Amino acid sequence: MVTQSVRLPEELAERLARLAKTLRRSKSSFIVEALEIYLEDREDLETALARFRDPEASWISHEEVRRELDLD
């Protein structure tokens, strides 16, 4: 495990402390959870943007997707 320092705005630090106390969890556990969620979402976004920008990418219409998934 690595120790990492982070500077938080006062209001955010207060909210984190209140929630940690209320739920009897460490502030670190919330920070780790939030960062994991954010990084997964951000990595997915970067993958999608890379595919979108790929000049070799092929596209199908919304209607074709619905047909392929038998949603019509």
PDB file of C-alpha atoms in Angstrom:
ATOM      1  CA  MET A   1       0.000   0.000   0.000  1.00  0.00           C
ATOM      2  CA  VAL A   2       1.285   3.480  -0.878  1.00  0.00           C
ATOM      3  CA  THR A   3       0.663   6.619   1.132  1.00  0.00           C
ATOM      4  CA  GLN A   4      -0.417   9.591  -0.975  1.00  0.00           C
ATOM      5  CA  SER A   5      -1.027  13.146   0.204  1.00  0.00           C
ATOM      6  CA  VAL A   6      -3.817  15.208  -1.270  1.00  0.00           C
ATOM      7  CA  ARG A   7      -5.001  18.734  -0.556  1.00  0.00           C
ATOM      8  CA  LEU A   8      -8.767  19.039  -0.296  1.00  0.00           C
ATOM      9  CA  PRO A   9     -10.927  22.132  -0.245  1.00  0.00           C
ATOM     10  CA  GLU A  10     -12.153  22.725   3.300  1.00  0.00           C
ATOM     11  CA  GLU A  11     -15.815  22.003   2.482  1.00  0.00           C
ATOM     12  CA  LEU A  12     -14.964  18.708   0.795  1.00  0.00           C
ATOM     13  CA  ALA A  13     -12.764  17.666   3.720  1.00  0.00           C
ATOM     14  CA  GLU A  14     -15.585  18.442   6.150  1.00  0.00           C
ATOM     15  CA  ARG A  15     -18.104  16.448   4.123  1.00  0.00           C
ATOM     16  CA  LEU A  16     -15.686  13.517   3.972  1.00  0.00           C
ATOM     17  CA  ALA A  17     -15.075  13.632   7.728  1.00  0.00           C
ATOM     18  CA  ARG A  18     -18.818  13.779   8.483  1.00  0.00           C
ATOM     19  CA  LEU A  19     -19.618  10.841   6.225  1.00  0.00           C
ATOM     20  CA  ALA A  20     -16.726   8.759   7.566  1.00  0.00           C
ATOM     21  CA  LYS A  21     -17.851   9.397  11.134  1.00  0.00           C
ATOM     22  CA  THR A  22     -21.506   8.684  10.360  1.00  0.00           C
ATOM     23  CA  LEU A  23     -20.776   5.408   8.589  1.00  0.00           C
ATOM     24  CA  ARG A  24     -17.851   4.443  10.833  1.00  0.00           C
ATOM     25  CA  ARG A  25     -15.460   4.065   7.951  1.00  0.00           C
ATOM     26  CA  SER A  26     -12.077   5.622   7.389  1.00  0.00           C
ATOM     27  CA  LYS A  27     -11.740   8.702   5.229  1.00  0.00           C
ATOM     28  CA  SER A  28      -9.143   6.790   3.238  1.00  0.00           C
ATOM     29  CA  SER A  29     -11.651   4.072   2.355  1.00  0.00           C
ATOM     30  CA  PHE A  30     -13.962   6.660   0.810  1.00  0.00           C
ATOM     31  CA  ILE A  31     -11.129   8.296  -1.092  1.00  0.00           C
ATOM     32  CA  VAL A  32      -9.961   4.940  -2.472  1.00  0.00           C
ATOM     33  CA  GLU A  33     -13.519   3.958  -3.452  1.00  0.00           C
ATOM     34  CA  ALA A  34     -14.175   7.295  -5.156  1.00  0.00           C
ATOM     35  CA  LEU A  35     -10.869   7.209  -7.008  1.00  0.00           C
ATOM     36  CA  GLU A  36     -11.457   3.644  -8.225  1.00  0.00           C
ATOM     37  CA  ILE A  37     -14.867   4.604  -9.599  1.00  0.00           C
ATOM     38  CA  TYR A  38     -13.550   7.777 -11.206  1.00  0.00           C
ATOM     39  CA  LEU A  39     -10.562   6.049 -12.823  1.00  0.00           C
ATOM     40  CA  GLU A  40     -12.709   3.233 -14.233  1.00  0.00           C
ATOM     41  CA  ASP A  41     -15.117   5.760 -15.725  1.00  0.00           C
ATOM     42  CA  ARG A  42     -12.293   7.917 -17.066  1.00  0.00           C
ATOM     43  CA  GLU A  43     -10.501   4.941 -18.606  1.00  0.00           C
ATOM     44  CA  ASP A  44     -13.762   3.867 -20.290  1.00  0.00           C
ATOM     45  CA  LEU A  45     -14.230   7.398 -21.616  1.00  0.00           C
ATOM     46  CA  GLU A  46     -10.684   7.524 -22.992  1.00  0.00           C
ATOM     47  CA  THR A  47     -11.186   4.135 -24.691  1.00  0.00           C
ATOM     48  CA  ALA A  48     -14.458   5.316 -26.239  1.00  0.00           C
ATOM     49  CA  LEU A  49     -12.895   8.577 -27.439  1.00  0.00           C
ATOM     50  CA  ALA A  50      -9.958   6.727 -28.972  1.00  0.00           C
ATOM     51  CA  ARG A  51     -12.365   4.451 -30.860  1.00  0.00           C
ATOM     52  CA  PHE A  52     -14.462   7.430 -31.925  1.00  0.00           C
ATOM     53  CA  ARG A  53     -11.392   9.228 -33.285  1.00  0.00           C
ATOM     54  CA  ASP A  54     -10.103   6.142 -35.125  1.00  0.00           C
ATOM     55  CA  PRO A  55     -10.301   6.902 -38.845  1.00  0.00           C
ATOM     56  CA  GLU A  56     -10.501   3.154 -39.566  1.00  0.00           C
ATOM     57  CA  ALA A  57     -13.535   2.643 -37.317  1.00  0.00           C
ATOM     58  CA  SER A  58     -16.767   1.419 -38.841  1.00  0.00           C
ATOM     59  CA  TRP A  59     -20.166   2.565 -37.639  1.00  0.00           C
ATOM     60  CA  ILE A  60     -23.655   1.162 -37.644  1.00  0.00           C
ATOM     61  CA  SER A  61     -26.899   3.030 -37.117  1.00  0.00           C
ATOM     62  CA  HIS A  62     -29.071   2.949 -34.035  1.00  0.00           C
ATOM     63  CA  GLU A  63     -31.680   1.068 -36.016  1.00  0.00           C
ATOM     64  CA  GLU A  64     -29.139  -1.606 -36.959  1.00  0.00           C
ATOM     65  CA  VAL A  65     -28.160  -2.045 -33.315  1.00  0.00           C
ATOM     66  CA  ARG A  66     -31.816  -2.462 -32.347  1.00  0.00           C
ATOM     67  CA  ARG A  67     -32.282  -5.062 -35.107  1.00  0.00           C
ATOM     68  CA  GLU A  68     -29.122  -6.952 -34.099  1.00  0.00           C
ATOM     69  CA  LEU A  69     -30.310  -7.069 -30.480  1.00  0.00           C
ATOM     70  CA  ASP A  70     -33.820  -8.025 -31.585  1.00  0.00           C
ATOM     71  CA  LEU A  71     -35.320  -4.975 -29.880  1.00  0.00           C
ATOM     72  CA  ASP A  72     -37.767  -4.106 -32.634  1.00  0.00           C
TER      73      ASP A  72
END
